[in-house]
Short mmCIF file of C-alpha atoms and ligand atoms in Angstrom, two decimals:
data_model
loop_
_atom_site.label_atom_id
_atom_site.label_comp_id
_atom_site.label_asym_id
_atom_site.label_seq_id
_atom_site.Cartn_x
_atom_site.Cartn_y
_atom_site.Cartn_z
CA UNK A 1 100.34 -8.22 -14.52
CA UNK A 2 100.90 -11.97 -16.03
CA UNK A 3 103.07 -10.89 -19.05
CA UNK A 4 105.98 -9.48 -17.66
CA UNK A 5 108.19 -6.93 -19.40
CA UNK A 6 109.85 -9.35 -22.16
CA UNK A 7 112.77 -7.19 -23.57
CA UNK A 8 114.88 -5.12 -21.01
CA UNK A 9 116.03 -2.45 -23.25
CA UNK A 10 113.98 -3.34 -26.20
CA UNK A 11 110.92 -3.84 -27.57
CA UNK A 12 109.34 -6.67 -29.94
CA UNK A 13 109.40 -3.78 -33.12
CA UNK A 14 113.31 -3.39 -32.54
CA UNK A 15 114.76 -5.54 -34.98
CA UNK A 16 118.03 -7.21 -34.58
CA UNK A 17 120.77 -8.72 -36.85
CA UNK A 18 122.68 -11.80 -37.53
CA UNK A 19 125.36 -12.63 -39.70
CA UNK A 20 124.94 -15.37 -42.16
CA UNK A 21 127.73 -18.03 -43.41
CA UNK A 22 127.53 -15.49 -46.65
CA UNK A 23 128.76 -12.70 -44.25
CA UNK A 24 125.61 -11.05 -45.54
CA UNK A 25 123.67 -9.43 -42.06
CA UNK A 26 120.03 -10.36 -42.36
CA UNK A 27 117.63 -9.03 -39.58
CA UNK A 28 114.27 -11.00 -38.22
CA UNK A 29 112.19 -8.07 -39.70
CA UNK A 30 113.12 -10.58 -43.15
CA UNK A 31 112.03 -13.76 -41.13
CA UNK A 32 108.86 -14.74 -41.22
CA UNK A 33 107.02 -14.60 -37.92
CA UNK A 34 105.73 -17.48 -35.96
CA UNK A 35 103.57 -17.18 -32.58
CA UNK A 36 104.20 -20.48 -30.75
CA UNK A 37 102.43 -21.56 -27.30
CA UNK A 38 103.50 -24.31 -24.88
CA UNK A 39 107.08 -23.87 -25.75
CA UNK A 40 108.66 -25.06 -22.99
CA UNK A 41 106.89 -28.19 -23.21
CA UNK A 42 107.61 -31.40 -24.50
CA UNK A 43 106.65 -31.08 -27.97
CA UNK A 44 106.62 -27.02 -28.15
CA UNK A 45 109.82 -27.16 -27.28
CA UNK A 46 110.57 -29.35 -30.17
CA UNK A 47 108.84 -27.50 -32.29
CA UNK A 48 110.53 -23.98 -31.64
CA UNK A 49 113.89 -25.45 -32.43
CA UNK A 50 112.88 -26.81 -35.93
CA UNK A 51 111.19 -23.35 -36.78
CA UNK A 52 114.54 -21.78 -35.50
CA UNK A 53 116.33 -24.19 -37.83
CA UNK A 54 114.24 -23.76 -40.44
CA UNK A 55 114.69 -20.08 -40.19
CA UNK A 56 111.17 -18.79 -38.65
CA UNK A 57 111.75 -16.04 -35.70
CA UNK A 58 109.77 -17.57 -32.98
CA UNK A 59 107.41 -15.45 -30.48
CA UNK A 60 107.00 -17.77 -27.89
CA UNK A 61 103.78 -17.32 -24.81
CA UNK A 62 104.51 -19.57 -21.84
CA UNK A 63 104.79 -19.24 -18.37
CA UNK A 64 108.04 -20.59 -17.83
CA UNK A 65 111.07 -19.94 -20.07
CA UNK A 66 112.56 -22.65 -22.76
CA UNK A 67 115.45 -23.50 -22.72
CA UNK A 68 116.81 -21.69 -25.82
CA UNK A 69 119.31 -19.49 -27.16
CA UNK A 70 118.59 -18.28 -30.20
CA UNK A 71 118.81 -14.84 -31.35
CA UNK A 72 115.35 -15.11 -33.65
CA UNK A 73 113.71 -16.59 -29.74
CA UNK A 74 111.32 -14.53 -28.14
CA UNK A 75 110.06 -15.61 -24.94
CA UNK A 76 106.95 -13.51 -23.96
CA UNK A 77 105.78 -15.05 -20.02
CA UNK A 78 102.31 -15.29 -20.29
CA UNK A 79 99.63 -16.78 -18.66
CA UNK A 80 97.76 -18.42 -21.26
CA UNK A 81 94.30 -19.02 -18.34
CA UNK A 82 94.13 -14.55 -18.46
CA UNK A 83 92.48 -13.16 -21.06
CA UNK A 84 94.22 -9.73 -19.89
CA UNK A 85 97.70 -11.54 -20.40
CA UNK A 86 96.50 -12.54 -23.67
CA UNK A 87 95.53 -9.28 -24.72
CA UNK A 88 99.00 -7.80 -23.33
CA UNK A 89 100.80 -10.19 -24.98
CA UNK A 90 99.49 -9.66 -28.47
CA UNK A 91 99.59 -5.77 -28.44
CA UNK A 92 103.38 -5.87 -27.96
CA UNK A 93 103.83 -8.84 -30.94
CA UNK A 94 101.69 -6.00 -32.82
CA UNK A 95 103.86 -3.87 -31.99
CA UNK A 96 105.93 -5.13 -35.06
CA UNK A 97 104.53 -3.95 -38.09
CA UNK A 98 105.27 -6.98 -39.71
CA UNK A 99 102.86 -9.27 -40.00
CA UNK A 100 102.58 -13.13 -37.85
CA UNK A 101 102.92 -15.47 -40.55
CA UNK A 102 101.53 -18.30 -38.54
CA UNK A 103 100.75 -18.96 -35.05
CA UNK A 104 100.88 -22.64 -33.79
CA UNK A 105 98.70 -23.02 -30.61
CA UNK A 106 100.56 -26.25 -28.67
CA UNK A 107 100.07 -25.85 -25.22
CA UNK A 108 97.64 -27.89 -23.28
CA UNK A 109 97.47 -29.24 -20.11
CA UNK A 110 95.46 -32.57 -18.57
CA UNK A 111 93.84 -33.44 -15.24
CA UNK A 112 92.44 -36.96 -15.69
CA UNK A 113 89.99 -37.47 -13.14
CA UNK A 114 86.02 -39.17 -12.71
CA UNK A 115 83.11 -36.28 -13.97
CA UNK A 116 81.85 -36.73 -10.21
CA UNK A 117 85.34 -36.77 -8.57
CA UNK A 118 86.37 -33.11 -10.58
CA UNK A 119 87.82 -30.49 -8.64
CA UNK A 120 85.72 -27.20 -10.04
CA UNK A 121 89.53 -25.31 -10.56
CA UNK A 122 90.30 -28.47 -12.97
CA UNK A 123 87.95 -27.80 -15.30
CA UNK A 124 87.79 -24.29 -15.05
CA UNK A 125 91.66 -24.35 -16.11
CA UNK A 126 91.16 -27.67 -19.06
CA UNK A 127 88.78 -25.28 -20.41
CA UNK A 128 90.43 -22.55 -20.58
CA UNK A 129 93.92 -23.57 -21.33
CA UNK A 130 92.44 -26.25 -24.29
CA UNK A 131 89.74 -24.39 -25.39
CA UNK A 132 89.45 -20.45 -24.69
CA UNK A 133 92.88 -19.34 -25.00
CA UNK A 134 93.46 -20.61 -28.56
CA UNK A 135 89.88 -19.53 -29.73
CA UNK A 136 91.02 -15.78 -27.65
CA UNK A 137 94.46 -15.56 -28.67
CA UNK A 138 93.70 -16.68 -32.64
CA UNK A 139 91.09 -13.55 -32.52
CA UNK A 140 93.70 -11.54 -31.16
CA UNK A 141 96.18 -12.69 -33.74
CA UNK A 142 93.93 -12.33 -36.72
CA UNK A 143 94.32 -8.28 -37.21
CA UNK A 144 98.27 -8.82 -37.18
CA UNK A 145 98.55 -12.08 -39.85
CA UNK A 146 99.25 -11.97 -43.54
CA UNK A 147 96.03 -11.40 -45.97
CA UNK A 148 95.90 -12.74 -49.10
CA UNK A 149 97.89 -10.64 -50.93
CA UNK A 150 101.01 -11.78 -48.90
CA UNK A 151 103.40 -14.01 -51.36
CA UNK A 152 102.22 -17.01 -49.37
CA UNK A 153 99.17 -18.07 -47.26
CA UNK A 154 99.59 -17.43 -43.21
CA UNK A 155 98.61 -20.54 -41.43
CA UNK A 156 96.95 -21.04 -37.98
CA UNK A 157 98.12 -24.83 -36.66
CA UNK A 158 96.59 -26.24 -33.73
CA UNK A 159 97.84 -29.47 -32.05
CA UNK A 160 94.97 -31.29 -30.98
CA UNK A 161 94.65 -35.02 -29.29
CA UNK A 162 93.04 -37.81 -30.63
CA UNK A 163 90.91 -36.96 -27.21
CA UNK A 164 89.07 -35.47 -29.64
CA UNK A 165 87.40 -38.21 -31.88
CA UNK A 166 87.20 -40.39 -29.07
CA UNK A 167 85.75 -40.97 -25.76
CA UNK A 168 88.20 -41.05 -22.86
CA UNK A 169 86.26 -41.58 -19.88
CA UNK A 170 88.04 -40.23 -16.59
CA UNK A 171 89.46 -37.39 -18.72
CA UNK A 172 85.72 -36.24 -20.31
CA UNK A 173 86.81 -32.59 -19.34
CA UNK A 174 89.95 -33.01 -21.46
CA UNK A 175 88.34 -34.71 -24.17
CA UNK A 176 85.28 -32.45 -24.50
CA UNK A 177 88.12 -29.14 -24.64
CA UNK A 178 89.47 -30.81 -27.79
CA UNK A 179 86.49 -31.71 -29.52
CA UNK A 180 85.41 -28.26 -28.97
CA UNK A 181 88.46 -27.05 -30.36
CA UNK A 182 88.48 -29.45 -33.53
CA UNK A 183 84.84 -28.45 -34.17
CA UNK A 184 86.86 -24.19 -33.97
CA UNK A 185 89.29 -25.08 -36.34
CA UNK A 186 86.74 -26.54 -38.89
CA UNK A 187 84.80 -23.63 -38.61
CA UNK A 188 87.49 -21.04 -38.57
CA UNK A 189 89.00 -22.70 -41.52
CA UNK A 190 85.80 -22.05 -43.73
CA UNK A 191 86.06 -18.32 -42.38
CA UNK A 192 89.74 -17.35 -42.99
CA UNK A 193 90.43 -19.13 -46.44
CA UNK A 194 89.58 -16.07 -48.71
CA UNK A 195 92.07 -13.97 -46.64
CA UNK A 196 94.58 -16.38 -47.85
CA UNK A 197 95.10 -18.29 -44.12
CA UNK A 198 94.88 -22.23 -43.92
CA UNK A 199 93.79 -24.02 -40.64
CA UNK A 200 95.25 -27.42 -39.32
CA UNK A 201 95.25 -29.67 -37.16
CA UNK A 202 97.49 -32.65 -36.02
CA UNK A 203 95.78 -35.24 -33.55
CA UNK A 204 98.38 -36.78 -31.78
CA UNK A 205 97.98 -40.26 -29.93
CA UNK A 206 99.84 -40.13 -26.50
CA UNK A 207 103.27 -38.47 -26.88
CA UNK A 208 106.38 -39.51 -24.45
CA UNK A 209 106.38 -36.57 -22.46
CA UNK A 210 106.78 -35.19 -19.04
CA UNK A 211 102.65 -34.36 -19.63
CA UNK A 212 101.99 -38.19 -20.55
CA UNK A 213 104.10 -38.90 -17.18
CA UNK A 214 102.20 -36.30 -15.12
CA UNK A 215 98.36 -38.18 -16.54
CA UNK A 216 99.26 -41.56 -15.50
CA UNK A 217 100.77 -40.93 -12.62
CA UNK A 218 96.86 -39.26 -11.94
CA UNK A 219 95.50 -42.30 -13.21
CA UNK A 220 95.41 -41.59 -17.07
CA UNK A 221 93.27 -43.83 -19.42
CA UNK A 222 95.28 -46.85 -20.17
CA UNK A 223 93.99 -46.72 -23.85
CA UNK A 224 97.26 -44.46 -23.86
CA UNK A 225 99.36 -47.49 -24.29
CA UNK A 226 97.40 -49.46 -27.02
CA UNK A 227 100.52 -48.75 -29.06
CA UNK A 228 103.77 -47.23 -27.62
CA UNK A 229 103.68 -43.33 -27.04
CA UNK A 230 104.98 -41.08 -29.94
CA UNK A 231 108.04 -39.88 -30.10
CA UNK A 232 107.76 -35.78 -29.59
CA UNK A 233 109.90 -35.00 -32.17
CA UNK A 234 107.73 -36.60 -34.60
CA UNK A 235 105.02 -34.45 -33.53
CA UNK A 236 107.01 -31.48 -34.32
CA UNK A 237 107.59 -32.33 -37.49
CA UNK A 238 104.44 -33.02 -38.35
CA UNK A 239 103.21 -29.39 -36.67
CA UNK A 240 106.01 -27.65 -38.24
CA UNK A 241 105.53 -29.76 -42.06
CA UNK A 242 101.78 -27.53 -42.14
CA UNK A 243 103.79 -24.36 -42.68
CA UNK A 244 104.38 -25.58 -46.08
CA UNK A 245 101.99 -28.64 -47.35
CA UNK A 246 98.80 -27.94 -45.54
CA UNK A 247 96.81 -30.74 -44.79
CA UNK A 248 93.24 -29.85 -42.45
CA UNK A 249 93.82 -32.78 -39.90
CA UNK A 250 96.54 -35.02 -39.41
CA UNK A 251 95.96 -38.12 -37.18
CA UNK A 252 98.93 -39.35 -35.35
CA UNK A 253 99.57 -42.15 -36.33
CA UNK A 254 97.01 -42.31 -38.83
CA UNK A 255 93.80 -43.90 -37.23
CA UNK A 256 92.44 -47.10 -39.14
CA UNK A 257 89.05 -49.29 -39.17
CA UNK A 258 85.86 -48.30 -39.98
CA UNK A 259 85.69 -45.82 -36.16
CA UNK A 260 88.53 -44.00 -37.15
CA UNK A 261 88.11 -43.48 -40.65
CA UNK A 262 84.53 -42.49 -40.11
CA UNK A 263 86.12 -39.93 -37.35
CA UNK A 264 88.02 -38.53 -39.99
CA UNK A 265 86.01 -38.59 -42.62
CA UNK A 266 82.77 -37.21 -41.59
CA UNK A 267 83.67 -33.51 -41.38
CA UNK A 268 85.18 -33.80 -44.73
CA UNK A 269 81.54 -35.36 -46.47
CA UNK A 270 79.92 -32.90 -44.43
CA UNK A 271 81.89 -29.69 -46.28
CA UNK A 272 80.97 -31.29 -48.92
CA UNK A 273 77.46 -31.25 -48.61
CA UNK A 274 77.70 -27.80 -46.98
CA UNK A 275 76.50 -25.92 -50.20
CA UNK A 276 73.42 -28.17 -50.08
CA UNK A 277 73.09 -28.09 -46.61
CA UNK A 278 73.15 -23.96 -46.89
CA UNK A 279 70.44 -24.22 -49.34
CA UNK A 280 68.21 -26.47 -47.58
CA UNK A 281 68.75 -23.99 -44.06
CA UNK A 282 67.95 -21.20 -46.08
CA UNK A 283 64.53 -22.60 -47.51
CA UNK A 284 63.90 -23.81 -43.50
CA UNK A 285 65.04 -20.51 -42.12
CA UNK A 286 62.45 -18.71 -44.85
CA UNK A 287 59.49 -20.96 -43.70
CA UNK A 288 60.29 -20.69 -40.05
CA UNK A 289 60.20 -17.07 -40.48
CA UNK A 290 56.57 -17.25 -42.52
CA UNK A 291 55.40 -18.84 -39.97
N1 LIG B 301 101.80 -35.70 -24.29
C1 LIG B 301 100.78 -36.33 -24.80
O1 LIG B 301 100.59 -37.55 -24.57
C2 LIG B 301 99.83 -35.63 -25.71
C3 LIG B 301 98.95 -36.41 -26.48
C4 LIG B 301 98.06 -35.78 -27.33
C5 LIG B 301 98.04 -34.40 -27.41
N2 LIG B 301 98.89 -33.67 -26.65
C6 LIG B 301 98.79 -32.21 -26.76
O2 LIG B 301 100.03 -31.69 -27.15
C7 LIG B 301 100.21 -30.38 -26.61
C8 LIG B 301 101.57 -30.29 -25.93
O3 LIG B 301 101.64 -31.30 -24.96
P1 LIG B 301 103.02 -31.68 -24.21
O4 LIG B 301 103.03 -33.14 -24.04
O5 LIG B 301 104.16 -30.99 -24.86
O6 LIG B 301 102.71 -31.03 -22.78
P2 LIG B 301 103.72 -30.45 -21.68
O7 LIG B 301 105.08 -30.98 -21.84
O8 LIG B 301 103.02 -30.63 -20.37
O9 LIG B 301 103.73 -28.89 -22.03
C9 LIG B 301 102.60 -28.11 -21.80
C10 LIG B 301 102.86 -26.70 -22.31
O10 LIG B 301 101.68 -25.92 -22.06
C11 LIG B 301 102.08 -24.74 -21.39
N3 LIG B 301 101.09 -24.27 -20.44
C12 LIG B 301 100.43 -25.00 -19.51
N4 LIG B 301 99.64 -24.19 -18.77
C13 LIG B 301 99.86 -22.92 -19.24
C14 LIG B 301 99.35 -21.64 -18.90
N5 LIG B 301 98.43 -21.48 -17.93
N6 LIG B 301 99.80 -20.57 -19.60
C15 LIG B 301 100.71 -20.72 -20.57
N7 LIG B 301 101.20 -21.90 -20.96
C16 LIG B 301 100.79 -22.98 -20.30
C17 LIG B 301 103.33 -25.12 -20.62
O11 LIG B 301 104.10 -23.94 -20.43
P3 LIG B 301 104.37 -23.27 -18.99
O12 LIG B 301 104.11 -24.29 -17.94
O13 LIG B 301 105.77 -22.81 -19.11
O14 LIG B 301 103.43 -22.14 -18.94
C18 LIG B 301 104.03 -26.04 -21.60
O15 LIG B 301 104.78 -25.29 -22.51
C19 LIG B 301 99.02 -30.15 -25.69
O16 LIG B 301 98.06 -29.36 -26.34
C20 LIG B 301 98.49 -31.54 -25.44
O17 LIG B 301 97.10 -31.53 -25.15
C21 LIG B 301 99.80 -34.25 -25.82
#
């Protein structure tokens, strides 16, 4: 079994208490809920420590465990590659009867290498960590989040790569994960508004850490160091700012000339044009179907 037992003792629905400065004792159940991946990574890890600061209880699905202690820290080991871990995982975060007020999907992992060169594993494993474990584990997560009634909307943030808007050749595999992944959250985002959940994304450029080191040192695209890498931290902020002012995508940092504003723009003319579009498919659909 990939998720092993979490809580000696305990269980995810036990609640625990803390004192605050007010002497007051305050337990998680009052905290709202966040369901973080890749936090023990470079920028997850960054990002777990603002939501602890900010005063989120953090549910965190990794193999390996962060390096945190924090009383409102869960770590749950989980294999994010097995949909049975997956599964496992979210049945004891439900549980909790309260409900996930957001989950932030940050892991990720790279294997830069030629189409014809790829090592079947490789992709198998870009695929599935980039693309069908968020996709799984945000079905999974649905049932337990906030609906619309909740005093403030739930939000599902995914951090992304500007891999996504543009070609990377010698890490296609990588890139074509993303896309697929910006194209989900798009969709998902029309889908999950009415219940009162928003959808992000942040498309960072390269990032300074340990996974940037691992890519070149595999021989990552050099296009990596048109500017210097971000600083993770700044990542995390930006990840952790869409818990409060939602914005769909956020490009990091922001992507000029005509490319990338037409990278960023065209999904938003296209929802736009989606009523119009839904009208024209339905007169097509009624012909085809004449026919
Ligand atoms: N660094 C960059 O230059 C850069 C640029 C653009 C976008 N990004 C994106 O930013 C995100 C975070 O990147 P990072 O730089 O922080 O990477 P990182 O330091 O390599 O961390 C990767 C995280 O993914 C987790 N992970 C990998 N395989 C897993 C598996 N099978 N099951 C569960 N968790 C797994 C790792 O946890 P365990 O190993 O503990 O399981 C770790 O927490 C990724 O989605 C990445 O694509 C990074």
């Amino acid at each position: 079994m990939t998720v092993s037992s979490p809580l000696q003792g305990a269980s995810l629905a036990t609640s625990f208490s803390r004192e605050t400065e007010h002497g007051l004792t305050i337990s998680p159940r009052h905290r709202k809920r966040v369901v973080l991946t890749g936090a023990s990574g470079g920028i997850g890890i960054l990002i777990a420590r603002r939501l602890l600061a900010l005063d989120y209880q953090v549910i965190a699905l990794c193999r390996s465990a962060p390096a945190i202690e924090n009383d409102a820290f869960i770590h749950l080991p989980c294999d994010l590659g097995s949909p049975d871990a997956l599964s496992e995982a979210s049945a004891l975060i439900g549980e909790n009867s309260e409900p996930v007020f957001a989950v932030i999907h940050c892991a990720g992992t790279i294997a830069p290498s030629p189409v014809a060169q790829s090592d079947e594993a490789a992709i198998a494993d870009q695929i599935a960590l980039n693309l069908s474990a968020p996709i799984l584990l945000t079905r999974l997560m649905l049932p337990l989040m906030q609906t619309v009634d909740g005093p403030q909307k739930s939000r599902i943030v995914f951090v992304n790569s500007m891999a996504a808007v543009m070609p990377l050749a010698g890490s296609a595999v990588y890139a074509a994960a993303k896309a697929g992944l910006r194209s989900f959250a798009l969709s998902l985002a029309q889908e999950v508004r009415s219940r009162g959940i928003l959808v992000s994304t942040v498309f960072p450029g390269a990032v300074q850490t340990d996974m940037l080191t691992r890519e070149m040192q595999q021989g990552g695209s050099m296009l990596n160091y048109v500017s210097t890498p971000l600083d993770p931290d700044l990542v995390a902020r930006a990840v952790t700012d869409q818990l409060t002012r939602h914005r769909e995508e956020r490009f990091l940092p922001a992507i000029d000339g005509i490319f990338g504003r037409l990278c960023m723009l065209a999904p938003c003319l296209l929802r736009l044009c989606l009523p119009l579009l839904g009208l024209l498919g339905r007169r097509g659909y009624r012909k085809a179907i004449k026919r």
